[in-house]
Coordinates of C-alpha atoms in Angstrom, one line a residue:
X1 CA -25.7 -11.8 -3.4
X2 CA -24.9 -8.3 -2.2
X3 CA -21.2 -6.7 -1.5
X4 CA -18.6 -8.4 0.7
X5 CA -19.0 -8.1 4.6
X6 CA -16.4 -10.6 5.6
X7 CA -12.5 -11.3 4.2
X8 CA -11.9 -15.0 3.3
X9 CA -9.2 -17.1 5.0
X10 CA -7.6 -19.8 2.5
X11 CA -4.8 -22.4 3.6
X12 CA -2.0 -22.3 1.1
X13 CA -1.0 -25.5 2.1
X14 CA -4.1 -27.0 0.2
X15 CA -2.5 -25.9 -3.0
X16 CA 0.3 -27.8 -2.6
X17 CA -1.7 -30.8 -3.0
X18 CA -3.2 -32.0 -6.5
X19 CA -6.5 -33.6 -4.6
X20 CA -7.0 -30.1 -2.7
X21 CA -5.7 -27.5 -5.4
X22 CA -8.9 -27.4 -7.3
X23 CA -10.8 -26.3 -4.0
X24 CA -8.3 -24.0 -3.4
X25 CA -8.1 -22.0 -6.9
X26 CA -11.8 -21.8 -6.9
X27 CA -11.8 -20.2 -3.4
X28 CA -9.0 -18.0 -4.6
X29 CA -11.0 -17.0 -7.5
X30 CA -13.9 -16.0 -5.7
X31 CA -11.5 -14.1 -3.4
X32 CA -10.1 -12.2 -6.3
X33 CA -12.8 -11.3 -8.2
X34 CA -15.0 -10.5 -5.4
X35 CA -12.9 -9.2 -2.5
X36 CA -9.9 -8.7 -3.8
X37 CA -8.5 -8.8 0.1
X38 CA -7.8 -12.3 1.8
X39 CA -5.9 -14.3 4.6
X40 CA -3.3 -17.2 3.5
X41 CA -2.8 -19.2 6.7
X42 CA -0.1 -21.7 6.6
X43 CA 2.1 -20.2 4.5
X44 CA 5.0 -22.2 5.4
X45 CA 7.0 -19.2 7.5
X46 CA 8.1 -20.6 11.2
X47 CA 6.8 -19.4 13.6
X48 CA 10.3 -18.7 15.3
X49 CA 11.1 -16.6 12.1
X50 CA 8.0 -14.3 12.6
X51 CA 8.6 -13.7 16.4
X52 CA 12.4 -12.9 15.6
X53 CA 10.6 -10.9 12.8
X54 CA 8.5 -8.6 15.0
X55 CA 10.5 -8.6 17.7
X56 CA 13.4 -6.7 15.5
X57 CA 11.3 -4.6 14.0
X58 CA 9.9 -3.0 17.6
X59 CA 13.7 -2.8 18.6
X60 CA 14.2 -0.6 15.7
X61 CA 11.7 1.9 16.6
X62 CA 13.3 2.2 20.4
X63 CA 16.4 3.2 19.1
X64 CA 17.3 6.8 20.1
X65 CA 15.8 9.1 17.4
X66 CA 19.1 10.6 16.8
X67 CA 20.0 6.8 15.5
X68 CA 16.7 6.0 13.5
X69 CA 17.5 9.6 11.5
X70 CA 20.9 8.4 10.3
X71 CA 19.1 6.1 7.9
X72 CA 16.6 8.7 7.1
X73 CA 15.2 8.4 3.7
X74 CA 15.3 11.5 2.3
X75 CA 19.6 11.0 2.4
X76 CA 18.9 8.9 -0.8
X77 CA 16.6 9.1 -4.0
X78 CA 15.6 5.2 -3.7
X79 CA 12.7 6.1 -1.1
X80 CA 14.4 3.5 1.4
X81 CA 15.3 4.0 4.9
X82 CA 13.8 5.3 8.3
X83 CA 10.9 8.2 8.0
X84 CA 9.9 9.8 11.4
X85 CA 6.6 10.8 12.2
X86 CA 5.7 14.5 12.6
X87 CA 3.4 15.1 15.8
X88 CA 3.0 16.5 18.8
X89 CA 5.5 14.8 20.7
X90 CA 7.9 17.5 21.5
X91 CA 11.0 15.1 21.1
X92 CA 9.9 14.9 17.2
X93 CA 9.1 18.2 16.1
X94 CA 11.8 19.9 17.5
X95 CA 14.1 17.9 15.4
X96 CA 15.7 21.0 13.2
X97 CA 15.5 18.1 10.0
X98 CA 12.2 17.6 10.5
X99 CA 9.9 20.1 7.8
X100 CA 6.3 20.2 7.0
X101 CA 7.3 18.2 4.1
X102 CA 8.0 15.0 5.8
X103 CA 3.9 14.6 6.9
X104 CA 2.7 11.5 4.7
X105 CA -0.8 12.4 3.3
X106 CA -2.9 10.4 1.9
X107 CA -6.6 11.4 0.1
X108 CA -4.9 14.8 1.4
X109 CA -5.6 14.2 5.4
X110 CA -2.3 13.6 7.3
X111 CA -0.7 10.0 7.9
X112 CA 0.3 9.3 11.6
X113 CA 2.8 6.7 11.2
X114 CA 6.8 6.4 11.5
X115 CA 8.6 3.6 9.5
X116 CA 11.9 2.1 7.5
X117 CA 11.6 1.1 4.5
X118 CA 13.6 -1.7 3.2
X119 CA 14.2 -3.8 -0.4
X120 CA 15.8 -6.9 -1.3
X121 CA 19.7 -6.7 -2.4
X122 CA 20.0 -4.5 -5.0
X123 CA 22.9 -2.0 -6.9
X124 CA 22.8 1.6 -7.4
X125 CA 21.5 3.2 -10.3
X126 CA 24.5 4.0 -13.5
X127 CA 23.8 7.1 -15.1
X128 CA 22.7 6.1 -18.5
X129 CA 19.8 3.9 -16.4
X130 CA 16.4 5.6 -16.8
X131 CA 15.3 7.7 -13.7
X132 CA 13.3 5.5 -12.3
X133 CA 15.8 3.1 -11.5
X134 CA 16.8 5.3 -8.4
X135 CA 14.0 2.9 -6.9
X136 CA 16.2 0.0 -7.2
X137 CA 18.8 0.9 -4.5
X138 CA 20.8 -0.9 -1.8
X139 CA 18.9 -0.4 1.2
X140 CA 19.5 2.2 4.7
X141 CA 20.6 -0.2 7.6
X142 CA 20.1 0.5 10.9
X143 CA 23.7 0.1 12.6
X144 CA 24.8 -3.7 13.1
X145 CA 26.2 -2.7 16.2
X146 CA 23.3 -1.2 17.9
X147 CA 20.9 -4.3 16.4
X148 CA 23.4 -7.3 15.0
X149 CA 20.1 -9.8 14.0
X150 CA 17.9 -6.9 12.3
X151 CA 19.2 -7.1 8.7
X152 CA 20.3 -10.6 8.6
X153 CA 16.5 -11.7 10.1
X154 CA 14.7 -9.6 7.5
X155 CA 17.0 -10.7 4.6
X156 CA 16.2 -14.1 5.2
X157 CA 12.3 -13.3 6.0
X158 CA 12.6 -11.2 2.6
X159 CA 14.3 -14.1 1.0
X160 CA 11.2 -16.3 2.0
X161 CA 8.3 -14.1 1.0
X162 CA 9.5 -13.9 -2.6
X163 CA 9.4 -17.4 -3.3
X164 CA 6.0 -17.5 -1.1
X165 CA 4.6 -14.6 -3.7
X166 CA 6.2 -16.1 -6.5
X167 CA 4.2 -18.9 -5.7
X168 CA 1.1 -17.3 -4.8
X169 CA 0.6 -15.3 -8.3
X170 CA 1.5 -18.5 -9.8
X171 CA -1.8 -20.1 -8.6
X172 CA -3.0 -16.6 -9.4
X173 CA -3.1 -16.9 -13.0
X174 CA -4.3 -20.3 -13.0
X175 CA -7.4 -19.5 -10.9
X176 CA -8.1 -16.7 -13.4
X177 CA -7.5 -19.8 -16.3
X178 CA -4.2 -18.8 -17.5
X179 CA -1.1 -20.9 -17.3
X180 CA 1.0 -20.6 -14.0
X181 CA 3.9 -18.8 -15.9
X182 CA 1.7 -16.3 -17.4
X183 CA 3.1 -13.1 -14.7
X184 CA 7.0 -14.4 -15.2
X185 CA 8.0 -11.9 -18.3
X186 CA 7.1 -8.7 -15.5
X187 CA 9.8 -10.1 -13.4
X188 CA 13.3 -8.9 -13.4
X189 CA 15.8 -11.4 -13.2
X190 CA 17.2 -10.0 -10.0
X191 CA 13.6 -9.1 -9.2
X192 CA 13.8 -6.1 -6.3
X193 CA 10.8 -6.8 -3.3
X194 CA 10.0 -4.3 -0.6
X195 CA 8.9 -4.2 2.4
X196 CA 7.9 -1.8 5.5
X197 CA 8.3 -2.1 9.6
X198 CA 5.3 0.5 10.6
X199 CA 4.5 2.1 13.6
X200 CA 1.0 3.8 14.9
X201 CA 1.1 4.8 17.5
X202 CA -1.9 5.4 19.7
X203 CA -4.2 8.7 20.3
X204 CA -2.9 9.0 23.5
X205 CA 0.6 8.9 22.1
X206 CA -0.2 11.4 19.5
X207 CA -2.2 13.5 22.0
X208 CA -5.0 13.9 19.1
X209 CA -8.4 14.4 20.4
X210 CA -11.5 12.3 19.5
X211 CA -12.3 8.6 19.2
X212 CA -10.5 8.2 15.5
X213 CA -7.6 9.1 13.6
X214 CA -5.7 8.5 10.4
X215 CA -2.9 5.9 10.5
X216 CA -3.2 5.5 6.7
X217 CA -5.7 6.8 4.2
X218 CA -7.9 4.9 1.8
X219 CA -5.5 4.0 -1.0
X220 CA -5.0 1.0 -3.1
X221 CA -1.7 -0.9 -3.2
X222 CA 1.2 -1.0 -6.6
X223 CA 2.8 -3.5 -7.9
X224 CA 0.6 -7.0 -7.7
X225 CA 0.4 -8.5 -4.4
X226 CA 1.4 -7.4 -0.8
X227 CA 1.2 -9.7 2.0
X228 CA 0.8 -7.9 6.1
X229 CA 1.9 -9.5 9.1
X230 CA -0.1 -7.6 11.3
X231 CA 2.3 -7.7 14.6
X232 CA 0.0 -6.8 17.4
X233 CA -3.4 -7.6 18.3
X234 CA -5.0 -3.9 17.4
X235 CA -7.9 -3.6 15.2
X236 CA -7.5 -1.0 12.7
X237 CA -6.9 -2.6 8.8
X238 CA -10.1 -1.9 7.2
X239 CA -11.4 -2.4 3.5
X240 CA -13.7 -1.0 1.3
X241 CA -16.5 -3.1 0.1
X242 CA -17.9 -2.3 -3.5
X243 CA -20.9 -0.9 -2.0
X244 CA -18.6 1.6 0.2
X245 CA -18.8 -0.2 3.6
X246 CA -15.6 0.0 5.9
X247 CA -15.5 -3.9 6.3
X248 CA -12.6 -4.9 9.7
X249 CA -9.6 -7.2 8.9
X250 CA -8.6 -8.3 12.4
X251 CA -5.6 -9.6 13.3
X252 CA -5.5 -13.5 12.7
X253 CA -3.0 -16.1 14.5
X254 CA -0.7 -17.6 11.8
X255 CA -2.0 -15.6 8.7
X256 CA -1.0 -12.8 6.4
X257 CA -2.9 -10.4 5.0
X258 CA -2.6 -10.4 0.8
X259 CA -3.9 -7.4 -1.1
X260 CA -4.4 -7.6 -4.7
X261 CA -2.3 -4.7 -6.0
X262 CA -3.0 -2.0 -9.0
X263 CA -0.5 -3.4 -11.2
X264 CA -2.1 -7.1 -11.1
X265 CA -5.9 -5.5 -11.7
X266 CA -4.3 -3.5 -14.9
X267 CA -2.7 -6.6 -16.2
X268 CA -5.5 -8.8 -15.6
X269 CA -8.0 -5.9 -17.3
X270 CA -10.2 -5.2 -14.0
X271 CA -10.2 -9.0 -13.5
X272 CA -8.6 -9.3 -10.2
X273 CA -9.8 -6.0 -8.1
X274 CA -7.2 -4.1 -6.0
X275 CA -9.6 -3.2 -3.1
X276 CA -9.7 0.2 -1.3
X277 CA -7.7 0.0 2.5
X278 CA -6.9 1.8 4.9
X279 CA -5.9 2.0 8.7
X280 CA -7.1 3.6 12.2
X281 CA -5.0 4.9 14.7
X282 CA -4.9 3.0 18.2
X283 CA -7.5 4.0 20.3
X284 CA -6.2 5.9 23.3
X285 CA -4.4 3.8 25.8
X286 CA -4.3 0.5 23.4
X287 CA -0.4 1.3 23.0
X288 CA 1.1 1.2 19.4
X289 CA 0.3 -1.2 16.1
X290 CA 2.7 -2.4 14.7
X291 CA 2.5 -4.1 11.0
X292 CA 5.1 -5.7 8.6
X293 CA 4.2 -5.8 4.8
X294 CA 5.6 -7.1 1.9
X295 CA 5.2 -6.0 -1.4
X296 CA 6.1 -8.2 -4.5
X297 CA 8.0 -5.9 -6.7
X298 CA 7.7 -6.3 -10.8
X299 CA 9.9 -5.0 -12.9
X300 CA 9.8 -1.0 -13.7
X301 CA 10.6 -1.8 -17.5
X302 CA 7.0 -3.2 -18.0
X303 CA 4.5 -2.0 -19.9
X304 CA 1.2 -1.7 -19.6
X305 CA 0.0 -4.6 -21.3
X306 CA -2.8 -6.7 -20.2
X307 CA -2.8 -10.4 -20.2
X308 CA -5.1 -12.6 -22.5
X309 CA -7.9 -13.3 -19.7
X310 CA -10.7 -16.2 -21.0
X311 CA -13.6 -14.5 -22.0
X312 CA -15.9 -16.7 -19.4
X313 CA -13.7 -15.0 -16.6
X314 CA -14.7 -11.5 -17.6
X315 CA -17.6 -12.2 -18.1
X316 CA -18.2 -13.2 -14.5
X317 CA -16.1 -10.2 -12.9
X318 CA -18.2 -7.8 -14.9
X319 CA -21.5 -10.0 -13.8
X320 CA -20.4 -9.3 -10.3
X321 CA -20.0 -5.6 -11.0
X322 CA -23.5 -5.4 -12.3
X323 CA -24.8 -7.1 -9.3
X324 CA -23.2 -5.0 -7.1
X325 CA -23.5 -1.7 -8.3
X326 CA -20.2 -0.7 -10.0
X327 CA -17.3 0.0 -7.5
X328 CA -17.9 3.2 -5.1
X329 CA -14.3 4.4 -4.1
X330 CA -12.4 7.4 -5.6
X331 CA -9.1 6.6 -5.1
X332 CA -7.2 7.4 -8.2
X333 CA -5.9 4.3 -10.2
X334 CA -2.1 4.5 -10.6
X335 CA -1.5 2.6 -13.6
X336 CA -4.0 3.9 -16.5
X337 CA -3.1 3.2 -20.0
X338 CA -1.7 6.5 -21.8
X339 CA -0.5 8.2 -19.2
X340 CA 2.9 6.7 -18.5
X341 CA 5.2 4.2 -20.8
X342 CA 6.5 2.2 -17.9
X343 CA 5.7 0.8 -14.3
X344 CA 8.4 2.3 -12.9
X345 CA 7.3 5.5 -14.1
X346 CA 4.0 5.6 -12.3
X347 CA 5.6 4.0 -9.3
X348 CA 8.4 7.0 -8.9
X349 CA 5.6 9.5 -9.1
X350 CA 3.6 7.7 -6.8
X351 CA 6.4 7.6 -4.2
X352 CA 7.5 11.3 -4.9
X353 CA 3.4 11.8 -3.8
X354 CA 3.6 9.9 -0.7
X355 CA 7.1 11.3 0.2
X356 CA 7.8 15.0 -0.8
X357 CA 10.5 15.1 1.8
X358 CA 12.2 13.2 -0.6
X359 CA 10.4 14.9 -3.6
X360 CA 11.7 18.3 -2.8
X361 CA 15.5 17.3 -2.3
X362 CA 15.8 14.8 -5.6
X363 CA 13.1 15.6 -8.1
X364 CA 12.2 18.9 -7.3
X365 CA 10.6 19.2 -10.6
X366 CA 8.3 16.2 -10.6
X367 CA 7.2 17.2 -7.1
X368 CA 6.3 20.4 -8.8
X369 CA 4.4 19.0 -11.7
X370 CA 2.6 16.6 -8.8
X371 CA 1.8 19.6 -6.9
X372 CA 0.1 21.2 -9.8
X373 CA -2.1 18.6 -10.4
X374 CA -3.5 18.2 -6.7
X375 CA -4.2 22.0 -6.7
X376 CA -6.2 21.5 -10.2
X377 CA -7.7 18.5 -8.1
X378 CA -8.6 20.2 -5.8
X379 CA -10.4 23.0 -7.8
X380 CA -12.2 20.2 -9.5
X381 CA -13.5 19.3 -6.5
X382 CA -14.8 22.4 -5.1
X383 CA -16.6 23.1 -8.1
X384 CA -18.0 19.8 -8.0
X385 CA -19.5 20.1 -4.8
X386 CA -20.6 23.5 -5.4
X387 CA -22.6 22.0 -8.4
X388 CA -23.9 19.6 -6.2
X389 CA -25.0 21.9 -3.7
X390 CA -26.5 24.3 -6.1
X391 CA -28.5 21.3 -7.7
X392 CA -29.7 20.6 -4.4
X393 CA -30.6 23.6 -3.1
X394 CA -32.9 23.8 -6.6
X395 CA -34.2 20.6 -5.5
X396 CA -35.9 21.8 -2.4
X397 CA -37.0 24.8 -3.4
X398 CA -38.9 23.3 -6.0
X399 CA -40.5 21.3 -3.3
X400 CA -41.3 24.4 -0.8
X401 CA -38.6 24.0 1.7
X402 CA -35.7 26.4 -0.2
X403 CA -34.5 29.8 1.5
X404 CA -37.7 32.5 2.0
X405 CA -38.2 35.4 0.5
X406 CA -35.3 38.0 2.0
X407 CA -32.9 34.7 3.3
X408 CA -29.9 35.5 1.5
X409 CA -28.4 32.6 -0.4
X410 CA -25.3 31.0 -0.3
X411 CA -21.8 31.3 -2.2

């Protein structure tokens, strides 16, 4: 059995059902260990509530920019609120807030994207609170008066999605053998969610030439699960088979999208695999996608401990490794032991990368220290490649096909 090529669909509703559970959490299983990337269909959202859903969320992004950049999110340290996209549109760039700082990268290519972020209720940050607790924050409205049903529609779609994941990394840890409370001591009491209204616009849009552009880079998701609702019919969500493959995750009618997240593989130790993404621009006269994730928050105090997973279950997940060859991705994994005493740790510094608008007006120092580390990156890299193509070059000049006599060789 070779490398994923499809994403599985499973019907949460079948787990709310003792004859039909078992079916399900051996499907889930297989879709965690193997995939790591899955469709839930019937999760028990109305359809009226999605539609009300989407249909706010493109209102937001055809308010006056002027309007969108009073929420910006660089006016706050929690990484909430309204981030615009830098392009070639000259009604964006000319914005005198706008700085070369507010392009999202990702794998160091730029993101074409504009979004608001938003989180479940939550209270400022007291001074004696570690840093990191800037991330829980009340969240950047847009005006009630300009769009009266946008926060009240996603407070109650946010309300619904927690106890939707709640549920859903319940039946986690039992397909993995572990009781069904086993994740509940790495959630806060008040336990802050987040989620994202994003906008891609299309190449013609952008005015970017060729057939293919970045809307997001490979990356792997935080935290433990995030759940898309992808809001238009566009193709462009991709994952990352273990063999390298860019498999497509279509839009489905009455689905989400869950992705297992970094902070679920590290507690699980590698059992459930957070799966490489990433999305594709529109193509050129496809009009924007639009997408709505969720992300189940856990709480920044944890520690990276990992959970007592039976032997017989890692024993399998490693089996399928073997069979498949390892994992071939590079992204970086966020939460590695050593490195940082807390989740929320990782997380700020992860946000502070994705966002150095924000970086360079609240933790200028961090951003610093972040910026440091790409440049060694990137060094490493060079040098890598250089090896490579040194060892190469050997290669076929040993077999007669390397530079003649007088070429002159490469740097």
């Amino acid at each position: 059995m070779s490398s994923f090529s499809s994403v599985p669909i499973l019907d949460l509703s079948l787990a709310r059902h003792l004859d039909t559970k078992p079916a399900f959490l051996e499907s889930l299983r297989h879709a965690l260990l193997e995939v790591g990337f899955l469709y839930l269909s019937n999760t028990g959202l109305s359809e009226a509530l999605i539609q009300d859903v989407i249909r706010e969320g493109k209102a937001f992004f055809d308010l006056p920019i002027e309007k969108k950049m009073d929420i910006e999110m660089k006016e706050a340290p929690s990484f909430l609120g309204y981030s615009a996209m830098r392009c070639r549109h000259s009604h964006v760039i000319t914005l005198p807030r706008l700085t070369e700082a507010m392009i999202y990268r990702t794998k160091f290519a730029t993101d074409w994207r504009e979004q608001i972020d938003l989180s479940t209720p939550q209270q400022a940050r007291k001074p004696s609170d570690p840093l990191y607790y800037n991330l829980k924050a009340p969240t950047l409205w847009p005006s009630g008066d300009l769009l009266p049903r946008f926060r009240p529609i996603y407070e109650e779609y946010m309300r619904q999605m927690s106890d939707i994941s709640t549920l859903f990394t319940q039946l986690v840890a039992e397909a993995i053998g572990l009781p069904a409370n086993s994740f509940d001591r790495f959630f806060d009491n008040d336990q802050q969610h987040k989620l994202k209204v994003v906008k891609y616009p299309d190449l013609t849009e952008l005015g970017v030439d060729g057939k293919q552009a970045q809307g997001v880079g490979p990356h792997k998701d935080s935290m433990l699960t995030s759940y898309l609702l992808q809001a238009t019919d566009h193709r462009g969500l991709q994952v990352q088979n273990t063999a390298g493959q860019w498999i497509d995750c279509p839009p489905i009618d009455g689905t989400l999208v869950v992705a297992i997240g970094q902070g679920l593989e590290a507690l699980t130790q590698g059992v459930c695999a957070s799966t490489t993404h990433r999305v594709l621009s529109p193509a050129k006269g496809t009009g924007a996608r639009f997408s709505i994730p969720f992300f189940q928050g856990v709480s920044y105090d944890a520690k990276f401990e990992s959970m007592d997973v039976p032997e017989n279950v890692k024993s399998l997940r490693k089996a399928i490794m073997d069979r498949n060859g390892g994992r071939r991705d590079d992204v970086e994994f966020t939460f590695m032991k050593g490195r940082w005493n807390h989740l929320g740790e990782a997380t700020l510094m992860n946000r502070i990368k994705s966002h150095p608008d924000v970086g360079e007006r609240w933790y200028p120092d961090l951003l610093k220290n972040i910026r440091q580390q790409q440049a060694r990156e990137v060094e490493e890299r060079a040098a890598k490649d250089l090896v490579e193509r040194q060892s190469n070059a050997g290669t076929k000049e040993l077999n007669g096909i390397g530079p003649q006599v007088g070429a002159i060789p490469a740097h």
